[in-house]
Coordinates of C-alpha atoms in Angstrom, one line a residue:
Chain A
M1352 CA -0.1 0.1 -0.3
A1353 CA 1.2 3.0 -1.3
S1354 CA 1.7 5.7 1.9
P1355 CA -0.2 8.9 2.1
L1356 CA 0.9 12.2 -0.3
S1357 CA 2.0 15.2 1.6
L1358 CA 0.8 18.3 -0.3
K1359 CA 0.6 22.4 1.1
I1360 CA -2.0 24.2 -1.1
E1361 CA -1.8 27.3 -1.1
F1362 CA -5.4 29.7 -2.0
S1363 CA -5.0 33.7 -3.6
G1364 CA -7.0 36.9 -5.1
G1365 CA -9.6 35.8 -2.4
L1366 CA -10.1 32.4 -2.6
E1367 CA -8.6 31.5 1.1
L1368 CA -11.3 33.8 2.0
L1369 CA -14.2 29.7 0.9
F1370 CA -11.5 28.3 3.2
S1371 CA -11.5 29.4 6.5
N1372 CA -9.3 32.8 5.3
Q1373 CA -6.7 30.5 5.8
R1374 CA -4.4 31.2 2.5
S1375 CA -1.5 27.7 3.1
H1376 CA -3.0 25.1 3.9
R1377 CA -1.0 21.5 4.2
I1378 CA -2.9 17.8 3.8
S1379 CA -2.4 14.5 3.3
L1380 CA -4.2 12.4 0.4
P1381 CA -4.2 8.6 0.1
A1382 CA -2.0 7.7 -3.2
H1383 CA -5.0 5.5 -5.0
V1384 CA -8.4 6.6 -4.6
P1385 CA -11.5 5.1 -6.2
S1386 CA -11.6 6.3 -9.6
P1387 CA -15.1 7.7 -10.7
S1388 CA -17.3 4.8 -11.3
V1389 CA -20.8 4.6 -14.7
K1390 CA -24.3 3.5 -12.9
G1391 CA -23.9 -0.5 -13.1
A1392 CA -21.2 -0.1 -14.7
D1393 CA -19.2 -2.1 -12.2
A1394 CA -22.8 -4.3 -11.1
G1395 CA -22.7 -5.5 -14.6
L1396 CA -19.4 -6.8 -14.7
G1397 CA -19.2 -8.3 -11.3
R1398 CA -17.4 -6.0 -9.3
S1399 CA -18.1 -5.7 -5.5
E1400 CA -17.7 -2.7 -3.5
Q1401 CA -13.7 -4.0 -3.1
E1402 CA -12.4 -4.5 -6.8
Q1403 CA -13.8 -1.3 -7.7
A1404 CA -11.6 0.5 -10.0
R1405 CA -9.4 3.1 -7.9
R1406 CA -6.6 5.3 -9.3
P1407 CA -3.8 7.4 -8.3
A1408 CA -4.2 10.5 -6.5
D1409 CA -4.9 12.9 -9.1
I1410 CA -6.1 16.7 -9.2
A1411 CA -8.8 16.3 -10.1
Y1412 CA -9.8 14.2 -7.0
L1413 CA -7.8 17.1 -5.3
I1414 CA -9.9 19.6 -6.1
F1415 CA -13.4 16.8 -5.1
W1416 CA -11.8 16.4 -2.0
L1417 CA -11.0 20.4 -0.7
R1418 CA -14.5 20.9 -1.6
D1419 CA -15.6 18.0 0.9
N1420 CA -13.0 19.0 3.4
L1421 CA -12.2 22.0 3.3
L1422 CA -13.8 24.6 2.1
K1423 CA -16.7 26.3 3.9
E1424 CA -18.9 28.4 1.8
R1425 CA -20.2 29.2 -1.3
E1426 CA -19.5 26.4 -3.3
A1427 CA -20.2 27.4 -6.7
L1428 CA -17.5 30.0 -6.0
F1429 CA -15.0 27.1 -6.6
V1430 CA -15.9 24.4 -8.0
E1431 CA -18.1 24.1 -11.5
D1432 CA -19.2 21.2 -13.8
G1433 CA -17.0 18.6 -12.0
T1434 CA -14.0 21.0 -12.1
V1435 CA -12.5 24.5 -10.8
R1436 CA -14.9 27.6 -12.0
P1437 CA -13.8 29.5 -14.9
G1438 CA -11.2 32.0 -14.0
I1439 CA -9.3 30.3 -11.3
L1440 CA -5.4 29.7 -12.1
V1441 CA -3.8 26.6 -11.3
L1442 CA -0.3 26.3 -10.7
V1443 CA 0.8 22.5 -9.8
N1444 CA 5.0 23.7 -8.4
D1445 CA 4.5 26.7 -9.8
T1446 CA 3.8 25.8 -13.4
D1447 CA 0.6 26.4 -14.6
W1448 CA -1.8 23.0 -14.9
E1449 CA -2.4 23.7 -18.6
L1450 CA 0.9 22.4 -18.9
E1451 CA 0.7 19.3 -16.8
G1452 CA -2.7 18.0 -17.7
E1453 CA -4.8 20.0 -16.0
G1454 CA -6.9 17.3 -13.7
E1455 CA -5.5 14.2 -15.2
Y1456 CA -2.0 15.0 -13.5
V1457 CA -1.2 13.0 -11.1
L1458 CA 0.3 14.2 -7.9
K1459 CA 3.4 13.1 -5.9
D1460 CA 4.5 13.3 -2.7
G1461 CA 5.3 16.9 -1.9
D1462 CA 4.1 18.9 -4.0
E1463 CA 2.6 22.3 -4.0
V1464 CA -1.1 23.5 -6.2
V1465 CA -1.7 26.6 -6.3
F1466 CA -5.3 28.2 -6.5
I1467 CA -5.2 31.8 -7.6
S1468 CA -8.7 33.2 -8.1
T1469 CA -9.4 36.0 -10.9
L1470 CA -12.6 36.9 -10.6
H1471 CA -12.2 40.1 -8.0
G1472 CA -10.8 42.1 -11.1
G1473 CA -10.5 45.8 -12.1
Chain B
M116 CA -23.7 -4.9 -30.6
S117 CA -22.2 -4.4 -27.1
E118 CA -25.1 -2.9 -24.8
I119 CA -22.0 -0.8 -23.6
C120 CA -20.2 0.4 -27.3
G121 CA -19.0 3.9 -26.4
N122 CA -18.3 3.9 -22.9
P123 CA -15.6 6.1 -21.4
A124 CA -15.3 3.5 -18.1
L125 CA -14.8 0.1 -20.2
E126 CA -13.2 1.2 -23.4
A127 CA -9.8 3.1 -23.5
D128 CA -10.1 4.7 -26.6
A129 CA -14.2 6.4 -26.0
L130 CA -14.1 9.7 -25.7
M131 CA -12.3 11.6 -28.5
P132 CA -8.9 13.2 -27.3
R133 CA -8.7 16.4 -25.5
R134 CA -7.4 18.9 -27.9
R135 CA -4.0 20.6 -26.1
K136 CA -3.8 23.2 -24.8
F137 CA -0.2 24.9 -25.9
D138 CA 0.9 25.0 -29.4
K139 CA 3.4 22.5 -30.0
T140 CA 6.2 21.9 -27.2
K141 CA 6.2 22.4 -23.4
A142 CA 9.0 25.0 -23.9
C143 CA 8.8 28.4 -23.4
I144 CA 8.1 29.5 -26.7
K145 CA 10.6 33.7 -26.3
C146 CA 13.6 31.9 -25.0
K147 CA 13.6 28.2 -26.7
V148 CA 15.3 26.8 -24.0
A149 CA 13.8 26.6 -20.6
Q150 CA 10.7 24.3 -19.9
G151 CA 7.3 26.7 -19.7
N152 CA 5.5 28.0 -16.4
I153 CA 2.3 29.0 -17.9
V154 CA 0.7 29.0 -20.9
I155 CA -1.0 32.3 -22.4
R156 CA -3.6 31.4 -25.8
H157 CA -1.8 28.7 -26.9
A158 CA 1.4 30.3 -26.2
V159 CA 3.9 28.8 -23.5
Y160 CA 6.8 31.1 -21.3
C161 CA 8.8 30.7 -19.1
K162 CA 8.9 31.9 -15.8
A163 CA 11.9 33.8 -16.7
C164 CA 10.1 35.7 -19.9
F165 CA 6.7 36.0 -18.7
F166 CA 7.9 39.0 -17.3
P167 CA 9.6 41.2 -19.6
H168 CA 7.0 39.9 -22.1
I169 CA 4.0 41.6 -19.7
T170 CA 6.2 44.8 -19.1
F171 CA 6.5 45.3 -22.9
K172 CA 2.5 44.9 -23.2
F173 CA 2.2 47.2 -20.4
R174 CA 4.5 50.1 -22.0
R175 CA 3.1 49.6 -25.4
S176 CA 0.0 50.0 -24.5
L177 CA 1.2 53.4 -23.0
E178 CA 3.8 55.4 -23.6
P179 CA 2.9 56.0 -27.8
F180 CA 0.4 57.8 -26.3
V181 CA 1.9 59.9 -23.4
N182 CA 3.2 62.5 -25.7
P183 CA 0.4 65.1 -26.6
K184 CA 0.9 64.2 -30.2
P185 CA 1.2 60.8 -31.5
Q186 CA 4.5 59.3 -31.9
G187 CA 5.7 59.1 -35.1
P188 CA 7.5 56.3 -36.9
R189 CA 10.4 57.1 -34.7
R190 CA 10.4 56.9 -30.5
T191 CA 10.6 60.3 -29.1
A192 CA 11.4 61.1 -25.4
L193 CA 8.3 60.8 -23.7
K194 CA 7.0 64.5 -22.4
P195 CA 3.5 64.3 -21.4
A196 CA 1.4 67.0 -20.5
G197 CA 0.8 67.3 -17.1
N198 CA 0.8 64.8 -14.7
L199 CA 0.4 60.7 -13.5
L200 CA -3.5 59.3 -11.8
V201 CA -3.8 56.0 -11.2
G202 CA -6.7 54.7 -10.6
F203 CA -6.5 52.2 -8.0
S204 CA -9.6 49.6 -6.4
G205 CA -7.4 47.4 -4.8
G206 CA -8.7 44.2 -7.5
L207 CA -6.6 42.0 -9.7
G208 CA -5.5 44.7 -12.3
S209 CA -5.1 48.1 -10.3
T210 CA -2.7 45.9 -8.6
I211 CA -0.4 44.8 -11.3
L212 CA -0.9 48.2 -12.6
L213 CA 0.4 50.3 -9.6
D214 CA 3.1 47.9 -9.3
L215 CA 3.7 48.1 -13.8
I216 CA 3.5 52.1 -12.7
H217 CA 6.4 51.9 -10.1
R218 CA 8.2 49.7 -11.7
C219 CA 8.4 51.4 -14.3
Y220 CA 8.7 55.0 -14.1
V221 CA 9.6 55.3 -10.4
A222 CA 11.5 52.6 -9.4
S223 CA 14.1 52.9 -12.6
N224 CA 14.4 56.4 -11.6
D225 CA 15.8 56.4 -9.1
P226 CA 19.3 58.0 -8.4
S227 CA 20.6 55.9 -6.2
N228 CA 20.7 53.6 -9.0
P229 CA 21.5 55.1 -12.5
T230 CA 21.1 52.4 -15.2
D231 CA 23.5 53.5 -18.5
G232 CA 24.4 56.9 -19.6
G233 CA 24.6 57.8 -15.6
R234 CA 21.8 60.1 -13.6
D235 CA 21.9 63.2 -15.3
H236 CA 21.3 61.1 -18.7
P237 CA 18.2 62.2 -21.0
R238 CA 17.1 58.9 -20.7
N239 CA 17.1 58.6 -17.4
E240 CA 14.3 61.4 -16.4
K241 CA 11.8 61.3 -15.0
V242 CA 9.0 61.0 -17.5
W243 CA 6.3 62.0 -14.7
R244 CA 7.2 64.8 -12.1
K245 CA 3.9 64.1 -10.5
I246 CA 1.5 59.9 -9.6
T247 CA -1.2 59.9 -7.6
V248 CA -2.8 57.2 -6.9
C249 CA -6.9 57.3 -6.6
Y250 CA -8.6 55.5 -4.3
I251 CA -12.4 55.4 -4.6
E252 CA -14.7 53.9 -1.2
I253 CA -18.0 52.4 -2.1
S254 CA -19.0 50.5 1.0
D255 CA -21.1 53.1 2.0
A256 CA -23.7 52.6 -0.9
F257 CA -24.3 48.7 0.6
P258 CA -25.3 47.9 4.1
G259 CA -22.9 45.6 5.6
M260 CA -19.9 46.6 3.2
E261 CA -16.4 46.6 4.3
D262 CA -14.3 50.4 4.5
R263 CA -11.7 49.3 2.6
R264 CA -9.9 52.6 2.9
A265 CA -7.0 51.3 4.9
E266 CA -6.1 48.7 3.3
V267 CA -5.7 50.6 0.0
E268 CA -3.9 53.1 1.2
D269 CA -0.9 50.6 3.3
A270 CA -1.2 48.7 0.0
V271 CA -0.6 51.6 -1.4
R272 CA 2.2 53.3 0.5
R273 CA 4.6 50.3 0.2
Y274 CA 5.6 51.7 -3.5
D275 CA 7.8 55.1 -2.4
G276 CA 7.5 58.1 -4.8
L277 CA 3.2 58.3 -5.1
D278 CA 0.7 60.4 -3.9
F279 CA -2.1 59.0 -2.8
V280 CA -5.8 60.6 -2.5
S281 CA -8.9 58.6 -1.5
L282 CA -12.6 60.0 -1.8
R283 CA -16.2 58.3 -1.3
I284 CA -18.2 57.1 -4.0
Q285 CA -20.9 59.8 -2.1
D286 CA -18.4 62.9 -3.3
A287 CA -20.4 62.9 -6.4
F288 CA -23.7 65.1 -4.4
D289 CA -21.3 66.4 -2.4
P290 CA -20.8 70.3 -3.5
E291 CA -18.3 71.4 -1.0
W292 CA -16.5 68.6 -3.0
W293 CA -16.9 69.6 -6.0
T294 CA -15.8 73.2 -5.3
R295 CA -13.1 71.9 -3.4
T296 CA -12.0 70.3 -6.8
G297 CA -12.6 73.6 -9.3
G298 CA -16.0 72.7 -9.8
R299 CA -17.7 74.5 -12.4
P300 CA -20.6 76.7 -9.9
G301 CA -24.0 75.3 -11.6
F302 CA -28.1 73.5 -9.6
S303 CA -26.5 72.5 -6.3
V304 CA -29.7 70.0 -6.6
L305 CA -31.3 68.5 -8.6
N306 CA -34.3 66.0 -8.4
A307 CA -36.0 63.9 -11.8
D308 CA -38.3 61.9 -11.4
L309 CA -37.5 58.8 -12.4
T310 CA -41.7 57.8 -12.9
S311 CA -42.2 58.8 -16.5
E312 CA -39.7 58.6 -19.6
E313 CA -39.4 62.5 -20.1
L314 CA -37.5 62.8 -16.5
H315 CA -38.8 65.9 -15.3
V316 CA -36.6 68.2 -14.1
A317 CA -36.9 69.9 -9.9
A318 CA -34.5 72.2 -8.6
A319 CA -34.3 71.5 -4.6
D320 CA -34.0 74.2 -1.8
L321 CA -31.8 72.1 0.4
A322 CA -29.0 70.0 -0.5
L323 CA -29.6 66.2 1.1
P324 CA -26.1 64.6 2.6
P325 CA -23.8 63.5 0.8
L326 CA -24.8 60.2 1.6
Q327 CA -28.7 60.5 1.9
A328 CA -28.8 61.8 -1.7
L329 CA -26.3 58.6 -3.1
H330 CA -28.5 56.5 -1.3
S331 CA -31.7 58.3 -2.8
H332 CA -30.2 57.5 -6.1
L333 CA -29.1 54.4 -5.8
A334 CA -32.7 53.2 -4.3
S335 CA -34.7 54.8 -7.2
L336 CA -32.7 53.2 -10.0
P337 CA -35.3 50.8 -11.6
T338 CA -33.5 47.8 -12.0
A339 CA -30.6 45.2 -11.2
T340 CA -28.8 46.6 -13.7
A341 CA -27.8 49.6 -13.7
V342 CA -26.7 50.1 -9.4
P343 CA -24.2 48.5 -10.7
S344 CA -23.6 51.4 -14.1
T345 CA -24.6 54.0 -12.1
L346 CA -21.8 53.3 -10.0
Q347 CA -19.1 52.2 -12.2
T348 CA -20.1 56.2 -14.6
L349 CA -19.5 57.5 -11.0
I350 CA -16.2 55.8 -10.2
R351 CA -15.6 57.6 -13.3
L352 CA -16.6 60.9 -13.4
L353 CA -15.7 61.4 -9.9
L354 CA -11.4 59.7 -11.2
L355 CA -11.6 62.6 -14.5
H356 CA -12.6 65.2 -12.3
T357 CA -9.7 64.1 -9.6
A358 CA -7.5 63.5 -12.6
A359 CA -8.5 67.1 -13.4
S360 CA -8.1 68.9 -10.0
T361 CA -4.4 67.5 -9.4
G362 CA -3.1 69.1 -12.9
S363 CA -3.1 64.7 -14.2
S364 CA -3.2 64.9 -18.4
H365 CA -3.2 61.1 -18.2
L366 CA -5.1 58.7 -16.8
V367 CA -4.8 54.6 -15.9
L368 CA -7.2 52.3 -15.4
G369 CA -6.4 48.7 -14.3
T370 CA -8.6 47.5 -16.7
S371 CA -7.5 43.7 -17.7
L372 CA -7.9 42.5 -21.0
T373 CA -11.2 40.0 -19.6
S374 CA -11.9 43.0 -17.7
L375 CA -12.3 45.2 -21.1
A376 CA -15.1 43.1 -23.8
V377 CA -16.6 42.0 -20.5
S378 CA -18.0 46.0 -20.4
L379 CA -17.7 46.3 -23.6
I380 CA -20.2 43.9 -24.0
S381 CA -22.0 44.4 -20.7
G382 CA -22.1 48.2 -21.8
V383 CA -22.9 47.2 -25.7
A384 CA -26.2 45.3 -24.3
Q385 CA -27.1 48.5 -22.0
G386 CA -27.5 51.1 -25.2
M387 CA -23.7 52.1 -25.5
G388 CA -23.0 50.9 -28.1
F389 CA -22.0 55.1 -29.2
N390 CA -19.2 54.6 -27.0
V391 CA -17.6 52.5 -27.7
R392 CA -14.4 53.9 -28.6
E393 CA -14.6 55.9 -25.8
E394 CA -14.3 52.7 -23.3
L395 CA -10.6 52.1 -25.1
Q396 CA -9.7 55.2 -24.6
E397 CA -10.7 58.7 -24.5
E398 CA -11.0 61.9 -24.7
W399 CA -11.6 63.5 -21.8
T400 CA -12.3 67.5 -21.7
P401 CA -13.0 69.0 -17.7
D402 CA -15.7 72.7 -18.3
E403 CA -13.9 75.6 -17.4
G404 CA -13.6 76.6 -14.2
P405 CA -12.7 79.7 -12.0
G406 CA -9.2 78.6 -13.0
D407 CA -6.8 80.8 -14.9
G408 CA -5.4 77.8 -16.5
T409 CA -1.7 79.7 -16.3
E410 CA 1.0 76.7 -15.7
N411 CA 0.3 76.1 -12.3
D412 CA -2.6 74.4 -13.1
R413 CA -0.2 71.8 -14.7
N414 CA 2.0 71.4 -11.6
G415 CA -0.8 69.6 -9.1
D416 CA -1.0 72.6 -7.5
D417 CA -3.3 72.1 -3.9
D418 CA -5.4 75.3 -4.5
A419 CA -9.1 74.2 -4.7
R420 CA -9.8 76.5 -7.3
V421 CA -7.3 76.4 -9.8
R422 CA -8.2 73.2 -12.2
S423 CA -6.0 71.4 -15.4
R424 CA -8.2 73.0 -18.6
G425 CA -6.2 70.7 -20.3
S426 CA -7.8 67.4 -21.4
V427 CA -7.5 64.2 -19.0
R428 CA -7.0 61.9 -22.2
V429 CA -8.6 58.2 -20.1
I430 CA -5.9 54.7 -21.3
R431 CA -5.9 51.0 -20.5
P432 CA -2.5 50.0 -20.3
L433 CA -3.5 46.3 -19.5
R434 CA -5.6 46.1 -22.1
D435 CA -3.5 43.2 -24.1
I436 CA -2.9 41.4 -20.8
G437 CA -5.2 38.8 -19.7
M438 CA -6.7 38.4 -16.0
K439 CA -5.3 34.6 -16.0
E440 CA -1.5 36.8 -16.9
C441 CA -2.1 39.4 -14.0
A442 CA -3.5 36.4 -11.9
A443 CA 0.9 34.8 -12.8
W444 CA 2.3 38.0 -11.8
A445 CA 1.2 38.9 -8.6
W446 CA 1.5 35.3 -7.6
W447 CA 5.3 35.3 -8.4
T448 CA 6.0 39.2 -7.1
G449 CA 4.1 38.1 -4.3
L450 CA 1.2 41.0 -4.5
K451 CA -1.0 41.4 -2.0
L452 CA -5.0 42.6 -3.2
V453 CA -7.5 44.3 -0.9
V454 CA -10.4 42.3 -1.8
Q455 CA -14.0 42.4 -0.6
A456 CA -15.4 39.6 0.7
K457 CA -19.3 41.0 0.5
Q458 CA -21.0 41.4 -2.9
Q459 CA -22.0 44.6 -3.7
S460 CA -26.4 43.5 -3.4
P461 CA -28.4 40.7 -3.3
S462 CA -29.4 41.2 -6.8
S463 CA -26.5 42.4 -7.8
K464 CA -25.7 38.5 -9.7
Q465 CA -28.6 39.6 -12.1
A466 CA -27.7 42.7 -13.1
I467 CA -26.3 42.5 -17.1
G468 CA -23.0 43.4 -16.1
A469 CA -22.5 39.7 -13.5
L470 CA -24.1 38.1 -16.4
T471 CA -21.7 38.9 -18.7
K472 CA -18.4 38.9 -17.1
D473 CA -19.5 34.7 -16.5
F474 CA -20.3 34.1 -19.9
I475 CA -16.6 36.2 -20.8
M476 CA -14.9 33.7 -17.8
G477 CA -16.1 30.7 -19.7
L478 CA -15.5 31.6 -23.3
E479 CA -11.8 32.8 -21.5
H480 CA -11.9 29.1 -19.8
D481 CA -12.7 27.0 -23.2
Y482 CA -12.0 29.6 -26.0
P483 CA -8.4 32.2 -25.5
S484 CA -8.2 33.8 -28.1
T485 CA -11.8 34.9 -28.3
V486 CA -11.9 37.3 -25.7
S487 CA -8.9 39.8 -27.6
T488 CA -11.3 38.7 -30.4
I489 CA -13.7 41.0 -28.8
V490 CA -11.9 43.7 -28.1
R491 CA -9.9 43.6 -31.1
T492 CA -13.2 44.3 -33.2
C493 CA -14.5 46.7 -30.9
G494 CA -11.1 48.4 -31.7
K495 CA -12.1 48.5 -35.1
V496 CA -15.7 49.4 -35.7
A497 CA -16.7 53.0 -35.8
P498 CA -19.9 54.5 -34.7
K499 CA -22.7 56.0 -37.7
G500 CA -23.5 59.8 -36.5
D501 CA -23.3 62.9 -35.5
V502 CA -22.2 63.9 -32.2
I503 CA -24.7 66.9 -30.8
G504 CA -23.2 67.3 -26.8
K505 CA -21.8 65.8 -24.1
C506 CA -24.6 64.0 -21.7
A507 CA -25.4 65.1 -18.1
M508 CA -24.6 62.2 -16.6
C509 CA -22.0 60.4 -18.0
E510 CA -20.3 63.9 -20.0
R511 CA -19.8 60.9 -22.9
P512 CA -20.7 62.1 -26.7
V513 CA -24.6 62.0 -27.7
P514 CA -25.1 61.3 -31.5
R515 CA -28.6 62.4 -32.4
G516 CA -31.9 61.1 -32.6
I517 CA -32.1 59.3 -29.6
Q518 CA -35.6 59.3 -28.8
D519 CA -36.2 59.4 -32.0
W520 CA -34.6 56.1 -33.0
K521 CA -36.8 54.8 -29.2
S522 CA -40.2 56.1 -30.1
R523 CA -39.4 53.5 -33.6
I524 CA -38.4 50.8 -31.9
S525 CA -40.7 51.0 -29.0
I526 CA -44.1 50.9 -27.9
R527 CA -44.1 53.0 -25.3
S528 CA -47.6 53.5 -23.3
R529 CA -50.9 51.7 -23.8
S530 CA -52.9 54.6 -25.6
K531 CA -53.2 55.0 -30.0
P532 CA -50.5 57.9 -30.6
D533 CA -51.6 61.4 -31.4
P534 CA -49.5 63.1 -34.8
D535 CA -50.4 66.5 -33.7
T536 CA -48.9 65.6 -29.8
D537 CA -47.3 63.0 -29.9
A538 CA -44.0 64.3 -32.0
P539 CA -40.9 63.1 -31.5
Q540 CA -39.0 64.6 -28.7
E541 CA -36.2 66.7 -30.9
D542 CA -32.6 67.1 -29.3
H543 CA -32.8 70.0 -27.1
L544 CA -28.8 70.2 -27.8
S545 CA -29.5 70.8 -31.2
H546 CA -33.3 71.7 -31.8
P547 CA -33.9 74.2 -28.2
D548 CA -37.6 73.1 -28.4
V549 CA -39.2 76.7 -26.5
S550 CA -42.5 74.9 -26.1
S551 CA -42.8 72.2 -23.4
P552 CA -43.3 74.1 -20.4
D553 CA -41.8 71.0 -17.6
A554 CA -37.8 70.9 -17.4
S555 CA -37.1 66.9 -18.8
L556 CA -33.6 65.6 -18.4
T557 CA -34.0 63.3 -21.0
P558 CA -32.6 65.3 -24.4
Y559 CA -29.0 65.8 -22.5
L560 CA -28.8 62.4 -22.0
C561 CA -27.4 59.4 -24.6
Y562 CA -28.8 56.7 -25.1
A563 CA -27.8 54.4 -22.6
C564 CA -27.6 57.0 -19.2
H565 CA -31.6 57.2 -20.4
T566 CA -32.7 53.7 -20.4
T567 CA -30.3 53.2 -17.5
L568 CA -32.7 55.7 -15.7
T569 CA -35.7 54.6 -17.7
S570 CA -35.9 51.0 -18.3
K571 CA -38.3 48.7 -16.8
S572 CA -38.0 45.2 -15.5
S573 CA -39.8 42.3 -15.9
R574 CA -38.6 41.6 -12.5
A575 CA -39.4 42.9 -8.8
T576 CA -35.9 44.1 -8.5
P577 CA -34.9 44.1 -4.0
T578 CA -34.8 46.5 -2.3
L579 CA -31.1 48.0 -1.4
Y580 CA -32.2 49.7 1.6
P581 CA -34.6 47.0 2.8
L582 CA -35.1 49.7 5.6
Q583 CA -36.5 52.3 3.3
S584 CA -39.4 53.3 1.4
K585 CA -38.7 53.4 -2.4
P586 CA -37.9 57.5 -3.4
S587 CA -40.1 59.0 -5.9
A588 CA -37.3 61.6 -6.6
T589 CA -33.8 60.9 -7.1
V590 CA -31.5 63.3 -7.0
L591 CA -28.6 63.9 -10.3
P592 CA -24.7 64.3 -9.2
I593 CA -23.1 66.4 -8.5
W594 CA -21.8 67.4 -12.7
A595 CA -25.4 67.6 -14.1
G596 CA -26.7 69.8 -12.2
S597 CA -23.7 71.9 -13.7
R598 CA -23.8 71.2 -17.6
L599 CA -27.4 71.9 -17.2
F600 CA -27.0 75.4 -15.5
D601 CA -25.5 76.4 -18.9
D602 CA -27.8 76.0 -20.5
D603 CA -30.5 79.1 -21.1
V604 CA -34.2 76.6 -22.4
F605 CA -33.3 74.6 -19.3
A606 CA -32.3 76.9 -16.9
K607 CA -35.6 78.9 -17.8
K608 CA -37.4 75.9 -17.7
L609 CA -36.6 75.2 -14.5
K610 CA -38.6 78.7 -13.7
M611 CA -35.3 80.1 -11.3
D612 CA -36.0 83.7 -10.8
E613 CA -33.0 86.2 -10.8
K614 CA -32.6 86.1 -6.9
E615 CA -32.9 82.6 -6.3
M616 CA -30.0 82.4 -9.4
K617 CA -28.2 85.1 -7.8
N618 CA -28.7 82.6 -4.7
S619 CA -26.6 79.5 -5.7
V620 CA -23.4 81.6 -7.0
A621 CA -23.5 84.3 -4.1
D622 CA -20.1 82.4 -3.3
F623 CA -18.7 83.5 -6.4
L624 CA -20.0 86.5 -6.8
L625 CA -17.4 89.7 -6.6
D626 CA -18.2 92.6 -4.7
D627 CA -19.8 95.1 -5.8

């Protein structure tokens, strides 16, 4: 069983207001997480819960984990349609997540993920 | 045939491959050596090349417009006619703007850090004699919103070499502020009736306290969209008049490419199409104040009654820089924003501006190049029609025939039109209509401002101030009174006798 991943999460540009007004967080995620299952597919293939597909923890999972565990208010300002709301820049180890495969980037131990809101413009 | 044909959970190639967000490779497009750190509209930049790239775009949007006459093919020294005023809101765009202004025009002229040629080389001469940062506090307009003035001042004071001035949004209704900044005397209090499209105006004897006047104005607006639109107009005019009073020939705003696309589209949706060019860049001239237009005006003296007569050029130097680039700049340079936790009002999400912003943000996410296409296209369109004057509310150009157009495209009353009495209202600015007995504001407004004041919403708009009843008449901003004061026909209709007129300008009359 792989050891859990220790990650540094930063919020900026006003997003920190949704996360207890705290800019910097240290969290721990399991290295492998359940895959999102298609309704009936597992049952159709005869898989039990224990045999359900697992995938390495990626940013898509991290976003939902943050929504369910750290986000304190106004979920719609952070998550929309299964990913971060348009207008939120995501940096993984100082690099645009668009260069790293966006939600499919597989997290490694010690990674730093930064979420910056651009919604407070002007 | 499989019952689960095309199921992406079971078939690896059922999904179409996702379109890449960047062209070619992950290497930086400029240096071609380093791994990229950021994607800007399909182009990849490393962190080291990102900063000079953004600085170049900033200078390219500002410097050709610094000299009074546009620069020709050969670059000349930057010699603006006056000082610089920076509009600052604490948001992302204006925070980046302030940082760039300081890096390019203050820090680079630091005598303890001379660049090539030595301290006295002409290249190292200061471009701007004086740079003032202006902040307008809007929290008094919305119950429960926090005052951010102190935080904003702290953020600005971190930079040396900049002056700071702050205003409150209710100054737009304050005759004392108007006098202090050298504004032209006029009707100090005008009330307009928003229940009819003619917007009948009456002079009030007593001025409300500015905060009460602001609340009265905002509470009487007919739609959710009208509130943020009005605030934008008030902020813009406050900044312009502050620029004139500080001897500034240039006003720079932190509108990014993304924000500009939002304001252009939402402006057009509200009837501002004739002034699309002004939204990109405008040249505004104040009405002549008591100042005598001497050199002292240009130096931004503190003498409250002296005001520059030159025009103020409004420039948005971040117009080629998207919100994403601004966010990356702020993060990588450690800049902190001053963010308002509370939204403006419960109905602000229904406003056209907010809906447009959601749309443009989604567009930028999925199709990043379309946002810059919007701005480029708006820069190419030229409106048709003659300009016949300046709007009393927003001081932008007014085209001929607005009310004719409105009467042709909309049903404005249920009764059958009578050709004798329902003739379209003439533009007073070109054809004074002395036959109508009432002083009407309508002929002095542009299409967008008239629509803001008269448009009716099919939905009930939540009240801004639940404890107050909706006022029947609205107070007009102080500059509207100044503009209308000079119009003979308007003044006559207002039926002020000579004694009342004298009283309103008593402070400005010389003793006999």
